[in-house]
Tab-separated table of C-alpha atoms and ligand atoms in Angstrom:
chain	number	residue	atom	x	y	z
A	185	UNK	CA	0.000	0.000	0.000
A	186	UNK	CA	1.045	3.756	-0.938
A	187	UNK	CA	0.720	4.968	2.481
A	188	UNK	CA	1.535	3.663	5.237
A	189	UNK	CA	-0.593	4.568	9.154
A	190	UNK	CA	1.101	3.862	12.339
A	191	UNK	CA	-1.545	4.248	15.350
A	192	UNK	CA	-1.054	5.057	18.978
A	193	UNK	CA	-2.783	6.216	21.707
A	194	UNK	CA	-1.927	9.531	23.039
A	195	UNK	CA	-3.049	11.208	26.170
A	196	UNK	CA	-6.476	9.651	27.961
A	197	UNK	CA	-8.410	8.877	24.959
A	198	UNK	CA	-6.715	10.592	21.688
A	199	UNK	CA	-4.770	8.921	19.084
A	200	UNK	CA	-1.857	9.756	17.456
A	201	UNK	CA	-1.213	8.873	13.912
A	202	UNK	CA	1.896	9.026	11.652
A	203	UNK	CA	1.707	8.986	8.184
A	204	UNK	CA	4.459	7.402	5.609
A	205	UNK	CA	4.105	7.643	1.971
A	206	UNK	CA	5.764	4.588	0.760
A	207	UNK	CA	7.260	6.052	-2.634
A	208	UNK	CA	9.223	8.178	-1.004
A	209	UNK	CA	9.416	7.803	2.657
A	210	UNK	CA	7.996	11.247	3.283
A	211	UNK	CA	6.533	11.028	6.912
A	212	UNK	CA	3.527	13.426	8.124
A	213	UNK	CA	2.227	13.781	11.684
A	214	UNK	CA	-1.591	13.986	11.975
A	215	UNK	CA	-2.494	16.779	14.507
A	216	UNK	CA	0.090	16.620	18.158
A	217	UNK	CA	-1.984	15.784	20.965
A	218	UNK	CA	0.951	14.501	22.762
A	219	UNK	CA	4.845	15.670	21.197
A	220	UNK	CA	6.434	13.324	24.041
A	221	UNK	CA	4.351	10.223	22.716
A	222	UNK	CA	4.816	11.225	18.866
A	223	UNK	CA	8.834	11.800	18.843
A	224	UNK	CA	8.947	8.096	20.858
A	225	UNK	CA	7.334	6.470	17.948
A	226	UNK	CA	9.436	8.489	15.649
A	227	UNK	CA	12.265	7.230	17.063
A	228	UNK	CA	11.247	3.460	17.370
A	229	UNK	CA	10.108	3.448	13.772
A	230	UNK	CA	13.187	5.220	12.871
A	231	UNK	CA	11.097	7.631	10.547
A	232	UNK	CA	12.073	10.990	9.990
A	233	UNK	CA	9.089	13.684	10.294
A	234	UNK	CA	8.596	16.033	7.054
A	235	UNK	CA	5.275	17.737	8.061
A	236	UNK	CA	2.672	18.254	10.786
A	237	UNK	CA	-1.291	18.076	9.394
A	238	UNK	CA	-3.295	19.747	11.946
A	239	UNK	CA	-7.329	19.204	11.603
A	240	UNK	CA	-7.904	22.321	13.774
A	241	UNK	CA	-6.770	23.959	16.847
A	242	UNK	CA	-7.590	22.796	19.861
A	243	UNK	CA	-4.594	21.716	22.420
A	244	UNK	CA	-5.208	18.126	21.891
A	245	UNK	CA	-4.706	18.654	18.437
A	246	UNK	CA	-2.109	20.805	17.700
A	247	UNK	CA	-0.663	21.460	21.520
A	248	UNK	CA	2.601	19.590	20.570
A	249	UNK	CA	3.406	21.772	16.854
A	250	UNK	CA	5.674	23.724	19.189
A	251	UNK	CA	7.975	20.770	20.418
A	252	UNK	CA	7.321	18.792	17.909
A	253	UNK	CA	8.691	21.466	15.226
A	254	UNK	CA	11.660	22.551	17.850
A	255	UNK	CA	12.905	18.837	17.709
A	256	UNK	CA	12.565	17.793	14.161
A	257	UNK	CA	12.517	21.520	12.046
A	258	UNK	CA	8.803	19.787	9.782
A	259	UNK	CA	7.016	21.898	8.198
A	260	UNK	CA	3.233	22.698	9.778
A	261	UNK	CA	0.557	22.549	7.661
A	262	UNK	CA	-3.161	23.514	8.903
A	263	UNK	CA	-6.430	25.496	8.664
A	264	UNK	CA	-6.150	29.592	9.553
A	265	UNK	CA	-7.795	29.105	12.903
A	266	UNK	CA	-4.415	27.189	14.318
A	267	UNK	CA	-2.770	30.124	14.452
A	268	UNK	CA	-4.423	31.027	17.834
A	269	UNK	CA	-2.009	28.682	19.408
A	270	UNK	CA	0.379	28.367	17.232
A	271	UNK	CA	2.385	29.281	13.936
A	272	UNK	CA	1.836	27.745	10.703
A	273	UNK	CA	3.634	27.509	7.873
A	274	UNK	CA	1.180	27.263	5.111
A	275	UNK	CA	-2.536	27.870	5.632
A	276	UNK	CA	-4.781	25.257	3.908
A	277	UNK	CA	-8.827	25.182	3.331
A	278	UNK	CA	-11.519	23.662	1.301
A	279	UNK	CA	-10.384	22.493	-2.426
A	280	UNK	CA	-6.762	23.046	-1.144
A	281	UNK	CA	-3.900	20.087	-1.552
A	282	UNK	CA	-1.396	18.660	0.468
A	283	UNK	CA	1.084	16.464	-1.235
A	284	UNK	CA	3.138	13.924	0.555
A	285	UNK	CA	6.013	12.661	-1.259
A	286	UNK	CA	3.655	10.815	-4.181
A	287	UNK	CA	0.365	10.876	-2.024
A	288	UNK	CA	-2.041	13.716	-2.409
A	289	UNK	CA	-4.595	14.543	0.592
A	290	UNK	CA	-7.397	16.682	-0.611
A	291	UNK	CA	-8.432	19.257	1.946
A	292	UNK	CA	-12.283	19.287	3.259
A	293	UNK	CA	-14.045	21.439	4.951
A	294	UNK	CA	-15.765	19.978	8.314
A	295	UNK	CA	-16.423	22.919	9.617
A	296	UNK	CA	-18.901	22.672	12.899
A	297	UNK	CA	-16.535	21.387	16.073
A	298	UNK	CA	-14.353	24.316	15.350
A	299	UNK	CA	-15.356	27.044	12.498
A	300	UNK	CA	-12.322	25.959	10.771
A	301	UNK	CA	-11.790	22.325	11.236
A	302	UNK	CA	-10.647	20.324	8.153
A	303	UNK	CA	-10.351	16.464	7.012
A	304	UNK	CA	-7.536	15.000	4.949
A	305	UNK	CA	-8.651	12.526	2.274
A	306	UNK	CA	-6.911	10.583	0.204
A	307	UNK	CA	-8.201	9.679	-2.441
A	308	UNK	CA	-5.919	6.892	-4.138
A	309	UNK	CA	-5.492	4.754	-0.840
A	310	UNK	CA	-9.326	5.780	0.467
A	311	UNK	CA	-7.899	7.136	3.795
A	312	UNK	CA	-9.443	10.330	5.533
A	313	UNK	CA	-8.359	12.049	9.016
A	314	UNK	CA	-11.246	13.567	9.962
A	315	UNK	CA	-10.173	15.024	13.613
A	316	UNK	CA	-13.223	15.749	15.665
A	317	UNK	CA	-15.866	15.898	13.324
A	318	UNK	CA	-17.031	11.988	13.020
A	319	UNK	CA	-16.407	10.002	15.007
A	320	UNK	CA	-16.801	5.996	15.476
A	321	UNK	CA	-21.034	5.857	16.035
A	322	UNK	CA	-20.611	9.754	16.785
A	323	UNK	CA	-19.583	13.276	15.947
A	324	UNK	CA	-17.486	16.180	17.267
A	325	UNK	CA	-19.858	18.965	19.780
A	326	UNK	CA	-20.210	22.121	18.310
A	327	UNK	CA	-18.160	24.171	20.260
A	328	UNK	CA	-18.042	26.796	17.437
A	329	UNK	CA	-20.134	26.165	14.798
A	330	UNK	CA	-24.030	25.600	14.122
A	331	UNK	CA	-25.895	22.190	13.379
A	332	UNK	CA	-25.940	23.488	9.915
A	333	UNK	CA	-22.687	23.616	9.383
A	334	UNK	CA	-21.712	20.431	10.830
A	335	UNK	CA	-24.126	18.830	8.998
A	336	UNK	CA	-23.216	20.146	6.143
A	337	UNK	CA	-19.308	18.572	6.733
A	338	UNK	CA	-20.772	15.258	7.730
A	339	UNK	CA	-22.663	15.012	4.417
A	340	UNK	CA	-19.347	15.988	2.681
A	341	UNK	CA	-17.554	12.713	4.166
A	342	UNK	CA	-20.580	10.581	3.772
A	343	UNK	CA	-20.125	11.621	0.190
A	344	UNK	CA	-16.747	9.526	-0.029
A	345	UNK	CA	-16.677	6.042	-0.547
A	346	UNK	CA	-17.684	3.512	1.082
A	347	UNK	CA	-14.549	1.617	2.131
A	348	UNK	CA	-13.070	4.765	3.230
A	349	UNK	CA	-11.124	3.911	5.724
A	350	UNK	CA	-11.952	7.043	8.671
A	351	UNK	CA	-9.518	7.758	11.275
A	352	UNK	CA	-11.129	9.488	14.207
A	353	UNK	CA	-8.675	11.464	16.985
A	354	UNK	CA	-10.723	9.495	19.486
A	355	UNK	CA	-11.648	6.220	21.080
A	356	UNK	CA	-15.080	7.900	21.782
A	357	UNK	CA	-17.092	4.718	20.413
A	358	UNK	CA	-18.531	2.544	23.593
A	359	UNK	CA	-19.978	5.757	25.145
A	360	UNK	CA	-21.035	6.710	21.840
A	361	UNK	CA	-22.508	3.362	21.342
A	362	UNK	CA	-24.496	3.139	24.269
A	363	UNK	CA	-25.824	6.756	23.263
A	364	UNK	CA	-26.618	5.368	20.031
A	365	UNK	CA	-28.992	2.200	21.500
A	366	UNK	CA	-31.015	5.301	23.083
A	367	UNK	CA	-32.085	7.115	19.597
A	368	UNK	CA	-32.108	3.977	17.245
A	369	UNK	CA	-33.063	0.190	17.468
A	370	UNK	CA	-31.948	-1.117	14.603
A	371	UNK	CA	-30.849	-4.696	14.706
A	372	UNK	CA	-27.408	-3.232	13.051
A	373	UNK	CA	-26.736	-0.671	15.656
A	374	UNK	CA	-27.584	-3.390	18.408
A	375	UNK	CA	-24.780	-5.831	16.340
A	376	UNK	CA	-22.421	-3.607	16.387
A	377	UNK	CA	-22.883	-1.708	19.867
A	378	UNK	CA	-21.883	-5.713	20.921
A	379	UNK	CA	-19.099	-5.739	18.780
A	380	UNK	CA	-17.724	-2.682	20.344
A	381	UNK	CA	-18.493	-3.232	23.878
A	382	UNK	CA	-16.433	-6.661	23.740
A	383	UNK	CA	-13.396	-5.332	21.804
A	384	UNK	CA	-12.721	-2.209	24.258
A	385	UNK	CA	-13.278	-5.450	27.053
A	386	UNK	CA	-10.469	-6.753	25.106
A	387	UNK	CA	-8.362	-3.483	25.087
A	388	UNK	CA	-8.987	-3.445	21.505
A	389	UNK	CA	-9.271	-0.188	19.167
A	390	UNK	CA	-12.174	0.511	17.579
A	391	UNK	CA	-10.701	3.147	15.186
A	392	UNK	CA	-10.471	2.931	12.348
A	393	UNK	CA	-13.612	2.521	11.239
A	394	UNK	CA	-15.409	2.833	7.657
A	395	UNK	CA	-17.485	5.370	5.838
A	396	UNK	CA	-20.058	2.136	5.028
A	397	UNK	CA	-20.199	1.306	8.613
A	398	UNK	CA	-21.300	4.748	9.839
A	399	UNK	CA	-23.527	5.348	7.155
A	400	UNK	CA	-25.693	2.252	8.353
A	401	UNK	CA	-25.234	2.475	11.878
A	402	UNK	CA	-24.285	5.783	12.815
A	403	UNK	CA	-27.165	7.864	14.958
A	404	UNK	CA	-25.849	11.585	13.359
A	405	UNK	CA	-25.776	10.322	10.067
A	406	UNK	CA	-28.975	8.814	9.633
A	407	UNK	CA	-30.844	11.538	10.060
A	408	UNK	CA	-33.027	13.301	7.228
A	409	UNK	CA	-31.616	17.020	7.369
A	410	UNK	CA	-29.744	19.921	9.597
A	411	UNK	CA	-32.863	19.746	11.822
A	412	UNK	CA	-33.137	15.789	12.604
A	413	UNK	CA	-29.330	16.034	13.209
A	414	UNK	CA	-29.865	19.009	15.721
A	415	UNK	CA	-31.666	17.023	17.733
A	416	UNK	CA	-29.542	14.122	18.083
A	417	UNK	CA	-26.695	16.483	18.654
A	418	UNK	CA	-28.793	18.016	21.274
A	419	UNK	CA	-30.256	14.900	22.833
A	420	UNK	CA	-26.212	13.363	23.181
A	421	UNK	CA	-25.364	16.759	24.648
A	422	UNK	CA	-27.937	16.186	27.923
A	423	UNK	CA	-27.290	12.229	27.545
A	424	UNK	CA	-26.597	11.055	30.761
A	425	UNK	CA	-25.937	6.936	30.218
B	421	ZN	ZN1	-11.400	19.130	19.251
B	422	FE	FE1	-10.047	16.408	20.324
């Protein structure tokens, strides 16, 4: 495969994820929630870092550019909005691309968790890093933006294929599962709410997941416009399970 993902978990319930393009060895960093964690693996893969890819700008995202940057002189790469906490050196938005040795990430707009947030997709390897915005049988608050404009992201990755593999920045899913049992009945949701349940028993990830998989089973998703999603956004906001 083109592009290579090495996983870890970062902080209480982040994860980390570095990026290799195969071709060329170029190595990216997806968002910094933890520069201690992120420079280990570095060093035990013995990969050299080339860029940071922020999603947006919260401190469990891009709290480690800093460090991170001090320690390995990568270039950062992110929406406008990172700039609050830290430098950048080239802005990116909506229809924008980031290349990575021979792999190209389109840039999307998921605007919604934070006004600027943004996904990386790629297209050739179906691989997105969505952040905060969807997440494994959930999707990021809106701590900035409106229902509208979240939806509006979500319909933009729901628009990718299928198989798309979708790495989330959290291991949100057994909370969001038992959320999800509370809106919808479906005999899929209730398969895969057991699924999940008995791999975190097992220590096991459930990230990543698919585009496919949230499509059917995912609460958010499966709503009929802005105003069916606003009130499953609302409803997991007061949830108390
Ligand atoms: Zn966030
Ligand atoms: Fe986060």
């Amino acid at each position: 495969m083109p592009l290579t993902v090495h996983q870890f978990p970062c902080l209480s319930d982040n994860y980390g994820f570095l990026v290799r393009d195969e071709a060329t060895g170029k190595t990216a960093c997806i968002d910094t929630p933890e520069s201690g964690a992120i420079l280990r693996e570095l060093d035990d893969l013995g990969w050299e870092l080339d860029f940071i890819l922020n999603t947006h700008w919260h401190p469990d995202h891009a709290g480690g550019n800093a460090d991170i940057k001090a320690m390995t002189g990568c270039t950062i790469i992110g929406p406008p909005e990172v700039t609050r906490i830290a430098p950048l050196d080239r802005e990116v938005g909506q229809g924008d691309t980031v290349d990575l040795g021979e792999t190209r990430f389109q840039v999307i707009d998921t605007g919604g968790h934070t006004l600027g947030h943004i996904t990386y997709f790629d297209p050739a390897d179906h691989v997105a890093f969505v952040g905060d915005t969807l997440f494994a049988l959930g999707c990021g608050r809106l701590f900035e933006g409106t229902a509208e404009q979240m939806w509006a992201s979500l319909q933009r990755l729901t628009a990718l294929p299928d198989d798309t593999r979708v790495y989330c920045a959290h291991e949100y899913t057994a909370s969001n599962a038992r959320f999800a049992l509370s809106v919808d009945g479906s005999a899929a949701l209730r398969a895969r709410a057991d699924a999940v349940f008995a791999a975190r028993e097992r220590g096991e990830w459930t990230v990543p997941t698919t585009i496919g998989l949230e499509k059917a089973t995912n609460p958010f998703l499966r709503q009929a416009d802005a105003r069916g999603f606003a009130a499953v956004r609302e409803a997991k906001d007061n949830f108390k399970g």
